Coordinates of C-alpha atoms in Angstrom, one line a residue:
Chain A
N1 CA 76.9 83.6 100.4
A2 CA 79.9 86.0 100.5
G3 CA 82.7 83.4 100.6
V4 CA 85.9 85.2 101.4
T5 CA 85.8 89.0 102.0
Q6 CA 88.8 91.2 102.3
T7 CA 88.8 94.8 103.7
P8 CA 89.9 97.3 102.7
K9 CA 90.2 96.9 98.9
F10 CA 92.6 99.7 98.5
R11 CA 94.9 101.6 100.9
V12 CA 97.8 104.0 100.7
L13 CA 100.2 104.2 103.6
K14 CA 103.1 106.3 104.5
T15 CA 106.4 104.6 105.4
G16 CA 106.3 103.7 109.1
Q17 CA 102.6 103.7 109.5
S18 CA 100.7 100.6 110.7
M19 CA 97.6 98.9 109.5
T20 CA 95.6 95.7 109.7
L21 CA 94.0 93.8 106.8
L22 CA 90.9 91.8 107.6
C23 CA 89.9 88.6 106.0
A24 CA 86.5 87.1 106.8
Q25 CA 85.1 83.8 105.6
D26 CA 81.6 82.4 106.1
M27 CA 82.2 78.8 104.9
N28 CA 83.4 77.4 108.3
H29 CA 86.8 76.6 106.9
E30 CA 89.6 75.5 109.2
Y31 CA 92.5 76.7 107.1
M32 CA 93.2 80.4 106.2
Y33 CA 96.1 81.9 104.3
W34 CA 97.6 85.3 103.5
Y35 CA 99.5 85.7 100.2
R36 CA 101.1 88.6 98.5
Q37 CA 101.5 89.1 94.8
D38 CA 104.0 91.4 93.2
P39 CA 103.8 92.5 89.5
G40 CA 104.6 89.7 87.1
M41 CA 105.0 87.1 89.8
G42 CA 103.1 84.3 91.4
L43 CA 101.6 84.4 94.8
R44 CA 103.9 84.0 97.8
L45 CA 102.6 82.7 101.2
I46 CA 103.1 85.1 104.1
H47 CA 101.4 83.4 107.0
Y48 CA 98.8 80.7 107.5
S49 CA 96.5 79.2 110.1
V50 CA 95.2 75.7 110.5
G51 CA 92.6 76.6 113.1
E52 CA 91.4 79.2 115.6
G53 CA 94.2 80.4 117.8
T54 CA 97.0 78.9 115.6
T55 CA 99.3 80.7 113.2
A56 CA 102.4 79.7 111.3
K57 CA 105.0 81.4 109.0
G58 CA 105.0 81.0 105.3
E59 CA 107.6 81.8 102.7
V60 CA 107.8 85.6 103.3
P61 CA 106.7 86.4 106.9
D62 CA 109.1 89.2 107.8
G63 CA 107.5 92.5 108.5
Y64 CA 104.0 91.0 109.1
N65 CA 102.1 89.6 112.0
V66 CA 98.8 87.7 112.0
S67 CA 96.1 86.6 114.4
R68 CA 93.2 84.1 114.3
L69 CA 91.1 84.9 117.4
K70 CA 87.9 83.7 115.7
K71 CA 87.6 80.9 113.2
Q72 CA 86.0 83.1 110.6
N73 CA 88.6 85.9 110.7
F74 CA 92.3 86.1 109.8
L75 CA 94.0 89.4 110.4
L76 CA 97.3 90.5 108.7
G77 CA 99.1 93.3 110.4
L78 CA 101.9 95.6 109.2
E79 CA 103.5 97.3 112.3
S80 CA 105.8 99.6 110.4
A81 CA 105.1 99.7 106.7
A82 CA 107.9 99.8 104.1
P83 CA 107.8 100.5 100.4
S84 CA 108.9 96.9 99.8
Q85 CA 105.5 95.9 101.2
T86 CA 103.7 97.6 98.3
S87 CA 101.8 94.7 96.8
V88 CA 98.4 93.0 96.3
Y89 CA 97.4 90.9 99.2
F90 CA 95.1 87.9 98.8
C91 CA 93.5 85.9 101.6
A92 CA 92.3 82.3 101.0
S93 CA 90.5 79.7 103.1
G94 CA 90.0 76.0 102.8
R95 CA 88.8 72.9 104.4
G96 CA 91.1 70.5 106.3
T97 CA 91.9 68.7 103.0
Q98 CA 93.0 70.1 99.7
L99 CA 90.5 68.0 97.9
Y100 CA 88.0 70.8 97.9
G101 CA 90.4 73.5 96.7
Y102 CA 90.9 77.0 98.2
T103 CA 88.6 80.0 98.0
F104 CA 90.3 83.3 97.5
G105 CA 89.2 86.8 98.3
S106 CA 89.3 89.6 95.7
G107 CA 92.5 91.2 97.1
T108 CA 93.7 94.3 98.9
R109 CA 95.9 96.6 96.8
L110 CA 98.4 98.3 99.2
T111 CA 100.7 101.1 98.3
V112 CA 103.4 102.3 100.7
V113 CA 104.9 105.7 99.8
Chain B
D1 CA 106.2 69.5 96.6
A2 CA 106.9 68.3 93.1
K3 CA 108.0 71.1 90.8
T4 CA 105.9 71.9 87.8
T5 CA 106.8 73.4 84.4
Q6 CA 104.4 75.4 82.2
P7 CA 104.8 77.4 79.1
P8 CA 104.8 81.1 79.9
S9 CA 102.1 82.0 77.4
M10 CA 99.7 80.5 74.9
D11 CA 97.2 81.8 72.4
C12 CA 93.9 80.2 71.4
A13 CA 91.1 81.2 69.1
E14 CA 87.7 81.9 70.6
G15 CA 85.4 78.9 70.4
R16 CA 88.3 76.4 70.0
A17 CA 89.6 74.1 72.7
A18 CA 92.4 75.4 74.8
N19 CA 94.9 72.8 75.9
L20 CA 97.3 73.9 78.6
P21 CA 100.2 71.5 79.3
C22 CA 102.0 71.0 82.6
N23 CA 105.1 68.8 83.3
H24 CA 105.5 67.4 86.8
S25 CA 108.1 64.6 86.3
T26 CA 109.0 64.3 90.0
I27 CA 105.4 63.9 91.3
S28 CA 105.0 61.5 94.2
G29 CA 102.3 58.8 94.5
N30 CA 100.2 60.7 97.0
E31 CA 100.4 64.1 95.2
Y32 CA 97.4 65.5 93.3
V33 CA 97.5 67.9 90.4
Y34 CA 95.5 71.1 90.9
W35 CA 94.7 73.8 88.5
Y36 CA 93.8 77.4 89.4
R37 CA 93.4 80.4 87.2
Q38 CA 93.7 84.1 87.9
I39 CA 91.8 86.6 85.8
H40 CA 93.5 90.0 85.8
S41 CA 93.4 91.7 89.2
Q42 CA 91.2 89.1 90.8
G43 CA 91.9 86.4 93.3
P44 CA 92.8 82.9 92.0
Q45 CA 90.0 80.6 91.2
Y46 CA 90.0 76.8 91.7
I47 CA 89.3 74.9 88.5
I48 CA 89.9 71.2 88.9
H49 CA 92.1 68.6 90.5
G50 CA 93.0 64.9 89.9
L51 CA 95.2 62.1 91.1
K52 CA 95.6 59.6 88.2
N53 CA 92.2 59.4 86.5
N54 CA 91.0 61.9 84.0
E55 CA 88.5 64.4 85.6
T56 CA 85.8 66.6 84.1
N57 CA 83.6 69.3 85.7
E58 CA 81.6 72.2 84.4
M59 CA 84.7 74.3 83.8
A60 CA 87.3 72.0 82.3
S61 CA 88.7 68.6 81.8
L62 CA 92.0 67.3 83.3
I63 CA 93.9 64.7 81.4
I64 CA 96.8 63.0 83.4
T65 CA 99.2 60.7 81.6
E66 CA 99.5 57.1 82.8
D67 CA 102.9 57.7 84.3
R68 CA 101.6 60.9 86.0
K69 CA 104.6 62.9 84.8
S70 CA 102.5 65.4 82.9
S71 CA 98.9 66.6 82.5
T72 CA 96.8 68.8 80.3
L73 CA 94.0 71.2 81.3
I74 CA 91.4 71.4 78.5
L75 CA 88.9 74.3 78.2
P76 CA 86.6 72.8 75.6
H77 CA 85.1 76.0 74.1
A78 CA 87.3 78.9 75.1
T79 CA 85.7 82.3 75.4
L80 CA 87.3 85.8 75.8
R81 CA 86.5 85.5 79.6
D82 CA 88.9 82.6 79.8
T83 CA 91.9 84.9 79.2
A84 CA 93.8 84.5 82.5
V85 CA 97.0 83.1 84.0
Y86 CA 96.6 79.4 84.7
Y87 CA 98.6 77.7 87.5
C88 CA 99.4 74.0 87.7
I89 CA 100.2 73.0 91.2
V90 CA 101.1 69.6 92.6
R91 CA 100.3 69.0 96.2
V92 CA 99.4 66.3 98.8
A93 CA 95.6 66.4 99.5
S94 CA 95.6 66.3 103.3
G95 CA 97.7 66.4 106.3
G96 CA 100.9 67.8 105.0
G97 CA 98.9 70.0 102.6
A98 CA 98.0 72.5 105.3
D99 CA 100.8 74.9 104.7
G100 CA 99.4 76.4 101.5
L101 CA 99.8 76.2 97.8
T102 CA 103.0 77.1 96.0
F103 CA 102.3 79.2 92.9
G104 CA 104.7 79.4 90.1
K105 CA 104.4 81.9 87.2
G106 CA 101.8 79.9 85.4
T107 CA 100.7 80.1 81.7
H108 CA 99.2 83.3 80.5
L109 CA 96.4 82.1 78.2
I110 CA 95.1 84.7 75.7
I111 CA 91.9 84.0 73.9
Q112 CA 91.9 85.7 70.5
P113 CA 88.5 86.9 69.0

C-alpha cells in the first residue's frame, strides 16, 4: 500500500541539464497533479491530468512538460533546467471528486546550480 | 474559488485543544471547506472536509458557522506531532474541482510542550 511514490527524492542539476521526475500511484486514481513549493510559500500547481493521455496547464507551467501515458504514472520534465526551478516538487493524486481528498507524495527536492 | 483568510501563526499547549479559524466570506453554495496540513518537509496531508454540517473524524473536528462564512478546525488533544502548517481551502467537490487545489500560506501551528 505505497500510495503516491515520487522518484528521485533529491537531485542536483546544472543549469541547462534536463531531467524527469516520476510520480506513481497505486490507488487507481483518475486525477494527478504536480505542484512546486518554494521556501515560505504555499504550493503552486504546475500541470495536472484528469485521466490517462490527458494533461493541462496549472498556475506556473512555463519551463515544464508532463505526460500521462499510463493511468498510474505522471511524469514531470524539465528540458533545460534554470536556477529559478530550484524547489520542492510534490505530486498528488485523487479520485474524480474532491470528496475523498488528495493523496500527496513525499516530495522531490531539486537544486539547480 | 472562494478566498480564505487564516492567521499566519498560532501557539497551543500540548494536551489542549487547538482551534484554527478560517474566514471564507465569499463561499458559494456548492463549495466545500477542506483542511490539509503539512508537517515540515513532508507532502500535505488531507484532514477533513465539510459542506454545512459539523464533521468529525479520527484526526479532527470541523465546525462551520450557519452562514458558512467561517469555520474552525479543532484538534481536540494537540500533541507535539501536530506542529505543522494548516491550510484551509474552499473548493467545489466535483466536476469543476478537477483543476487542483489552491493553497494559500496557511496557519503555522506550534504546539508547545
